[in-house]
mmCIF file of C-alpha atoms and ligand atoms in Angstrom:
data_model
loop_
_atom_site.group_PDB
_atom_site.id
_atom_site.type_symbol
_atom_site.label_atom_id
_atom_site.label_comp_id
_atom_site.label_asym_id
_atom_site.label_seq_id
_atom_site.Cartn_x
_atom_site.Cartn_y
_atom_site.Cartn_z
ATOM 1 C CA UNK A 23 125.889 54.434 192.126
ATOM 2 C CA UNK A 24 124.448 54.820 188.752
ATOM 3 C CA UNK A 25 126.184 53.274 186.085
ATOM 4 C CA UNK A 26 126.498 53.050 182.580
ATOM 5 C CA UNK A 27 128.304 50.844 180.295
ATOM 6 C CA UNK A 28 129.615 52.099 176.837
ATOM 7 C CA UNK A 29 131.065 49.853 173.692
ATOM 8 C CA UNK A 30 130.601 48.118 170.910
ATOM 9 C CA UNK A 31 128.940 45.009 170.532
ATOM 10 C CA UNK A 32 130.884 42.250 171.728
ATOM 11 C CA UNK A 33 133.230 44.241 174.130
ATOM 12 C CA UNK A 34 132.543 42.374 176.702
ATOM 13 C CA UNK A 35 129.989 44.825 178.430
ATOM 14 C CA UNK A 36 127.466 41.687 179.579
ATOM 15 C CA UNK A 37 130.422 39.868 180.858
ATOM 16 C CA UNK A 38 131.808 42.664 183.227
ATOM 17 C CA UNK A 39 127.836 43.841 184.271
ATOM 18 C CA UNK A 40 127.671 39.989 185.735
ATOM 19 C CA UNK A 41 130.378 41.006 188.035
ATOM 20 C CA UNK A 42 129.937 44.515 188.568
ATOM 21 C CA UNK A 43 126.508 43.836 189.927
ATOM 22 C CA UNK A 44 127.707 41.157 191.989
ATOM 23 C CA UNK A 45 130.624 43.478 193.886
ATOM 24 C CA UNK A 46 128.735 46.492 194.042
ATOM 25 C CA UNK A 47 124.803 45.200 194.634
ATOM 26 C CA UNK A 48 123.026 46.928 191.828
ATOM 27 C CA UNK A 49 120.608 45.858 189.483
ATOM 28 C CA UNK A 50 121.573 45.534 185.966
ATOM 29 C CA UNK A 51 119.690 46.907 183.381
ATOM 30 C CA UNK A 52 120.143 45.641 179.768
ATOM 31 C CA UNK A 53 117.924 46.762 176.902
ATOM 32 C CA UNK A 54 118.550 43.744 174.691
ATOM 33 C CA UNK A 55 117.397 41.718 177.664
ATOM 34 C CA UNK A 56 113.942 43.484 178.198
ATOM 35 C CA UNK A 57 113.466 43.149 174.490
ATOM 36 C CA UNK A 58 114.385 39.210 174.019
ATOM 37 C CA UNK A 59 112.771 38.459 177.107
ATOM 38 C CA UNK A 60 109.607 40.040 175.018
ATOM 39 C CA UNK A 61 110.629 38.489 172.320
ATOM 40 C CA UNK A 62 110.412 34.728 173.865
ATOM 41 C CA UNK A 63 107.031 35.764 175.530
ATOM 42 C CA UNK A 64 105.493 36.597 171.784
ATOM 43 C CA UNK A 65 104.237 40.133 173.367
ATOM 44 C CA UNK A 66 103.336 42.496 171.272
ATOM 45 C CA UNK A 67 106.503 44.684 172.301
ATOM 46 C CA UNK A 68 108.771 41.815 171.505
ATOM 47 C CA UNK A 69 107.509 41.381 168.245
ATOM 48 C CA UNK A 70 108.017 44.976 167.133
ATOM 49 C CA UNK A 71 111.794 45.242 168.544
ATOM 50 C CA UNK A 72 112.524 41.796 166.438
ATOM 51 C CA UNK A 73 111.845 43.085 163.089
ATOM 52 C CA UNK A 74 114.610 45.822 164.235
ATOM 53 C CA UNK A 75 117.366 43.265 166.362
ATOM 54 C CA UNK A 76 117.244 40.760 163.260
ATOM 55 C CA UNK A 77 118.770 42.954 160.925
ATOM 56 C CA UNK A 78 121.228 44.554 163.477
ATOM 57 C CA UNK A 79 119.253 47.818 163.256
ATOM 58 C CA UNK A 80 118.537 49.568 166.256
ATOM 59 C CA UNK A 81 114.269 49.413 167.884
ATOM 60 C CA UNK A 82 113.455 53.416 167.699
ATOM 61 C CA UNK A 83 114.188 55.676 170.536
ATOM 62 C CA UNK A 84 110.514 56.164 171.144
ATOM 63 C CA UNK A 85 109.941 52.724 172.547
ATOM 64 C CA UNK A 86 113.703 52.271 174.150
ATOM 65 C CA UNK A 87 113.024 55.006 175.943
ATOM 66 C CA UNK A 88 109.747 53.762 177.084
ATOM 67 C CA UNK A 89 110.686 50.532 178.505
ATOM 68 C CA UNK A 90 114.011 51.608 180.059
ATOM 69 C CA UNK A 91 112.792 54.720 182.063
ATOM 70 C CA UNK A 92 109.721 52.246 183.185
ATOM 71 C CA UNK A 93 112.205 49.793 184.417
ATOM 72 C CA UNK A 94 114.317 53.042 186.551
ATOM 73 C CA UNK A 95 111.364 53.798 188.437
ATOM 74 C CA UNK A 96 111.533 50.239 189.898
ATOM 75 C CA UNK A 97 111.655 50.122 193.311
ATOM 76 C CA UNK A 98 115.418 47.751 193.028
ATOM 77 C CA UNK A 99 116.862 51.235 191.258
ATOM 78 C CA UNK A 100 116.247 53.672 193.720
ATOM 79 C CA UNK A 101 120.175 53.512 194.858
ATOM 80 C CA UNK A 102 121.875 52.820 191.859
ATOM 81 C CA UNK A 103 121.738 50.852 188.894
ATOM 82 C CA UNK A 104 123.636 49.437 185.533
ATOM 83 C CA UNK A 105 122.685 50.789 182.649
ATOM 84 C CA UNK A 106 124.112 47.615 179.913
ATOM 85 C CA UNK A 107 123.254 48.817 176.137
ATOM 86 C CA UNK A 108 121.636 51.502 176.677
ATOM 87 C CA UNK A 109 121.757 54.816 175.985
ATOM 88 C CA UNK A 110 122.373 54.202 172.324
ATOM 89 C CA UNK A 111 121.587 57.391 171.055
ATOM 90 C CA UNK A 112 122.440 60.657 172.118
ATOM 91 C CA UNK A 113 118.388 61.213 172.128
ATOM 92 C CA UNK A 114 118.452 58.511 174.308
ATOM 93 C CA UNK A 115 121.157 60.223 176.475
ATOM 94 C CA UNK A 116 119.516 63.531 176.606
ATOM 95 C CA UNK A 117 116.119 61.942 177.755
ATOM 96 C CA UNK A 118 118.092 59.516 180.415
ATOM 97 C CA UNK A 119 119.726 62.961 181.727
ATOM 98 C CA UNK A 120 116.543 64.593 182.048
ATOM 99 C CA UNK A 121 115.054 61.353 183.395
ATOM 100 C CA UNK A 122 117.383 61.423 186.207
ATOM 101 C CA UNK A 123 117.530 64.912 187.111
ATOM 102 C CA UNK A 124 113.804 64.966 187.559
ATOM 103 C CA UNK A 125 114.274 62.661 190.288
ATOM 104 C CA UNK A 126 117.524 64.477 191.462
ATOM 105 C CA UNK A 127 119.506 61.912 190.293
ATOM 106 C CA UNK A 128 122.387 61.742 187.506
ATOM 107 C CA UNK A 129 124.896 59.508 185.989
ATOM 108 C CA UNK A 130 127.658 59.262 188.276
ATOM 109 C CA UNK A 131 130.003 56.923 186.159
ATOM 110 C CA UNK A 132 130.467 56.288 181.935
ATOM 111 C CA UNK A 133 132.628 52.818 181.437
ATOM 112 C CA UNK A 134 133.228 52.799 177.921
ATOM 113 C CA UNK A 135 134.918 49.653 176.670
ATOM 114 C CA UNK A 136 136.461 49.612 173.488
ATOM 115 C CA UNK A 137 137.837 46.821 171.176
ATOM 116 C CA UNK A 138 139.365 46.781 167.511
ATOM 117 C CA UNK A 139 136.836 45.712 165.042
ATOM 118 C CA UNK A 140 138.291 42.571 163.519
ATOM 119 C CA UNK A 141 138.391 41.282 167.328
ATOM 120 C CA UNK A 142 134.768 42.063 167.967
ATOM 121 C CA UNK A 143 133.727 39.783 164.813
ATOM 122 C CA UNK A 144 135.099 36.788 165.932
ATOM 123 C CA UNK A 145 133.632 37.641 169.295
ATOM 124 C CA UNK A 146 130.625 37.913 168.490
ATOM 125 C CA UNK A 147 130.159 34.828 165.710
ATOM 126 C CA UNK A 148 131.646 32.562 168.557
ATOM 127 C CA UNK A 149 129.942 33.938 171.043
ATOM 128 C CA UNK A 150 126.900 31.609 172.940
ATOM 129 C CA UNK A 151 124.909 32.230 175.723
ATOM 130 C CA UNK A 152 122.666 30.216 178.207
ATOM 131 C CA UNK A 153 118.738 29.685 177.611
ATOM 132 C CA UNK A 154 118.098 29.780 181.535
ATOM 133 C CA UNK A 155 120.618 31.913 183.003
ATOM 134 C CA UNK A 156 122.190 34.281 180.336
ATOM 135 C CA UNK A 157 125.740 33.409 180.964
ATOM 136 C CA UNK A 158 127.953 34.093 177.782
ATOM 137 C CA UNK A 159 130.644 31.727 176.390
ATOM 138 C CA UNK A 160 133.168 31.311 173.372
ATOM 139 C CA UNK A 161 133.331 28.212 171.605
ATOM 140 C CA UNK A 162 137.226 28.681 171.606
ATOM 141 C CA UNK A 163 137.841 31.771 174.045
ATOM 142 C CA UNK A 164 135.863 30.682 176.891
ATOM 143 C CA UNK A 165 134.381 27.303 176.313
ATOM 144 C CA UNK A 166 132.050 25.515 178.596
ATOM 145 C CA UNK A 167 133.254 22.330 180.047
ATOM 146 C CA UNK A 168 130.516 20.405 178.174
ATOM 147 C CA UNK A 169 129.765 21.367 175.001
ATOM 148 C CA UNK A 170 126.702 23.064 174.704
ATOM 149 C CA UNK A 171 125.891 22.983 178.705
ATOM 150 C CA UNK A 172 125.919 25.911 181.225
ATOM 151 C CA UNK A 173 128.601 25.097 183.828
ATOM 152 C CA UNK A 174 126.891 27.459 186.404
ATOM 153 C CA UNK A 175 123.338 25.996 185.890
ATOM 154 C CA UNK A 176 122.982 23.226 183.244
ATOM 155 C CA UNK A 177 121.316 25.025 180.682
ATOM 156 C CA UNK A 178 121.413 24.901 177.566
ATOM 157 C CA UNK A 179 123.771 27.040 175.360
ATOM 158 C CA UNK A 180 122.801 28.916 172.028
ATOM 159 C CA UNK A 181 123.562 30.976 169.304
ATOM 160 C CA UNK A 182 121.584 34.633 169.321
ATOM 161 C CA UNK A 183 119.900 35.212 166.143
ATOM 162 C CA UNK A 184 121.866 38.262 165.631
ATOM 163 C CA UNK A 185 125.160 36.984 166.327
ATOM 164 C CA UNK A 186 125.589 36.209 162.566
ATOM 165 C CA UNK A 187 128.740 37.185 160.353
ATOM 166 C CA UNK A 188 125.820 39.160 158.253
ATOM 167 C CA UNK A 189 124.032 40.696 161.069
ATOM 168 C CA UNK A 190 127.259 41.594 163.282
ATOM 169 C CA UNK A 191 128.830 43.308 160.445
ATOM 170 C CA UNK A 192 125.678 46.416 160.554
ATOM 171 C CA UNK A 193 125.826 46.113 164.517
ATOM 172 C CA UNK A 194 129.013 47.319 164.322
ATOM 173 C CA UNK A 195 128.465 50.123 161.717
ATOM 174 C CA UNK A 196 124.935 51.461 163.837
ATOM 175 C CA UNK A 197 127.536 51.368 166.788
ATOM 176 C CA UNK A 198 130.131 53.726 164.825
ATOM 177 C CA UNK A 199 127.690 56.145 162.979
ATOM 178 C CA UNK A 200 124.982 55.877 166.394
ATOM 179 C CA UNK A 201 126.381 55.252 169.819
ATOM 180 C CA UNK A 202 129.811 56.240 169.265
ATOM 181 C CA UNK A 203 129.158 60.115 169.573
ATOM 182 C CA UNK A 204 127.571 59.272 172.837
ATOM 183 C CA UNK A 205 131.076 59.578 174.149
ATOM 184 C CA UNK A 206 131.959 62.420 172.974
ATOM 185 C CA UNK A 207 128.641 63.230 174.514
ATOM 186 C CA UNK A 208 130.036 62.060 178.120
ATOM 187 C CA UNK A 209 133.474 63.698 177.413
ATOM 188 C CA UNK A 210 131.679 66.579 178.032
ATOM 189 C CA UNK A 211 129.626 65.290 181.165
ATOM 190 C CA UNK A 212 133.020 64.735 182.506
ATOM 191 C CA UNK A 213 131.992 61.417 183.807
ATOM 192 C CA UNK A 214 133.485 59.000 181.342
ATOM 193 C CA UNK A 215 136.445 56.435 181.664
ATOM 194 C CA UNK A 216 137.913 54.505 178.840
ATOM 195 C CA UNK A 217 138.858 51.170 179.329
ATOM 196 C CA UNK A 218 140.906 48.034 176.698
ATOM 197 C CA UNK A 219 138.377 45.635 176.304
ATOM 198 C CA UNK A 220 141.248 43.002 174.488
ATOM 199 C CA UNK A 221 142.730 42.858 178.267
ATOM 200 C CA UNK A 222 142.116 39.655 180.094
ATOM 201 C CA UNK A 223 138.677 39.369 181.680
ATOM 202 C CA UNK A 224 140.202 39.942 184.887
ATOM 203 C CA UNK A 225 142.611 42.323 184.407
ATOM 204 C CA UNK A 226 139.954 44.664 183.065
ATOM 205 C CA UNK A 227 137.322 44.071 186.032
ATOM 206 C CA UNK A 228 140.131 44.562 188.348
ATOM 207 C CA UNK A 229 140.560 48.584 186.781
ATOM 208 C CA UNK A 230 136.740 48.507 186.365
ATOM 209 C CA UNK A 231 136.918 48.309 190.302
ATOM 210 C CA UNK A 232 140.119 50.834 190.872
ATOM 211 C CA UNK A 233 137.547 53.627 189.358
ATOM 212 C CA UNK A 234 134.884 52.942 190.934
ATOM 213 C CA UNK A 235 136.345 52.455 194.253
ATOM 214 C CA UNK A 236 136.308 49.332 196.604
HETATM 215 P P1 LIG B 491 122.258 44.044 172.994
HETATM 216 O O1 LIG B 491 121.828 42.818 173.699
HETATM 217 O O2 LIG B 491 122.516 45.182 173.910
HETATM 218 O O3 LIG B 491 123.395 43.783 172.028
HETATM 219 O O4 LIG B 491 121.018 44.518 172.094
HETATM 220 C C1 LIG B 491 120.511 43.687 171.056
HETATM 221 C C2 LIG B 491 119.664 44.506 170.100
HETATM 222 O O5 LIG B 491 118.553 45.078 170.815
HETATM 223 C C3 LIG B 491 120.365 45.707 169.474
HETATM 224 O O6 LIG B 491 121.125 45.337 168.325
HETATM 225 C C4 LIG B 491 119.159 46.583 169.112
HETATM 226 O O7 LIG B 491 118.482 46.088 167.975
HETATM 227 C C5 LIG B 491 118.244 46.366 170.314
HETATM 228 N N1 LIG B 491 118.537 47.364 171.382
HETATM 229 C C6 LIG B 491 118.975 47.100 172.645
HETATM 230 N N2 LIG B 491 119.143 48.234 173.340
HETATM 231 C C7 LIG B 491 118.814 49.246 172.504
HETATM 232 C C8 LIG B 491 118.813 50.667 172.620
HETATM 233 N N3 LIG B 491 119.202 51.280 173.748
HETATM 234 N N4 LIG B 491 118.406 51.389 171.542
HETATM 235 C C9 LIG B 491 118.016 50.790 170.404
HETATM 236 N N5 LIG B 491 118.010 49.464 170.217
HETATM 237 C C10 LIG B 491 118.412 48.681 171.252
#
């Protein structure tokens, strides 16, 4: 099953990949996690994508492309994957379709989640995720148990550099003028499904799973 998953930031894609890949055993792919992986390692790659991810801009298609079709030819991909922030473009689409159909493959399922703006701000800004593990929390939404602690591993919890009222705010206007034609994009593919991302965490997984079938 190859997957992708559509919507703004803080929509809660990361949140429903976690349990997507759990239920239907494929790897998930996020962009933003190759690149601060890179980032934390100093590489060369990671320090190009920063100057990009701190101001909320988006790391050009050239490279994206680069590092996410390398990571598809992994052997872990070969029957299915999720696809978690990116495509991002619809250059980015086009190449992913062309990718794919070299290897006889295509997108089988869109999931785009979508959320009012003022809701994704105060997401986002209260949003903190774990050093070790990459879970995601809310400081009021979904709280740890201990302040500042993983409960599934201990780690310890932080705030991304570009989760900032400042930096948020042109996040969410690339997402509108860039990645939001990618569904009109998938409209046409015929392959999309549009889902509330204010409904409860649950409640949303649980139609996540009605489409794409126990
Ligand atoms: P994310 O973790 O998906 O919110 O991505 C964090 C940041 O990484 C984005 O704001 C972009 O700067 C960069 N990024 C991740 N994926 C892509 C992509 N497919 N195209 C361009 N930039 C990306």
């Amino acid at each position: 099953m190859n997957l992708i998953l559509l919507g703004p930031p803080g929509a809660g894609k990361g949140t429903q990949a976690a349990r997507i890949i759990e239920k239907f055993d494929v790897p998930h792919i996020s962009t933003g996690d190759i690149f601060r992986e890179n980032i934390k390692e100093g590489t060369p790659l990671g320090q190009k994508a920063q100057e990009y991810m701190n101001k909320g801009e988006l790391v050009p298609d050239s490279l994206v492309i680069e590092i996410a079709t390398d990571r598809l030819t992994k052997d872990d991909c070969k029957d299915g994957f999720l696809l978690d922030g990116f495509p991002r473009t619809v250059e980015q689409a086009e190449t992913l379709d062309k990718f794919l159909a070299e290897a006889g493959k295509k997108v089988d399922h869109v999931l785009d989640i979508d959320v009012a703006p003022e809701i994704l701000m105060e997401r986002l800004t209260g949003r903190r995720v774990c050093k070790s593990c990459g879970a995601t929390y809310h400081v009021t939404n979904i709280p740890p148990k201990v302040e500042g602690v993983c409960d599934s591993c201990g780690g310890q919890l932080y705030q991304r550099d570009d989760d900032t009222a400042e930096t948020v705010g042109n996040r969410i206007d690339v997402y509108n003028s860039q990645t939001k034609p990618l569904i009109e994009y998938y409209e046409k593919a015929g392959n999309i499904s549009h889902l509330d991302g204010s409904a409860r965490l649950e409640d949303l997984f649980a139609e996540i799973v009605k489409i794409l079938g126990e």
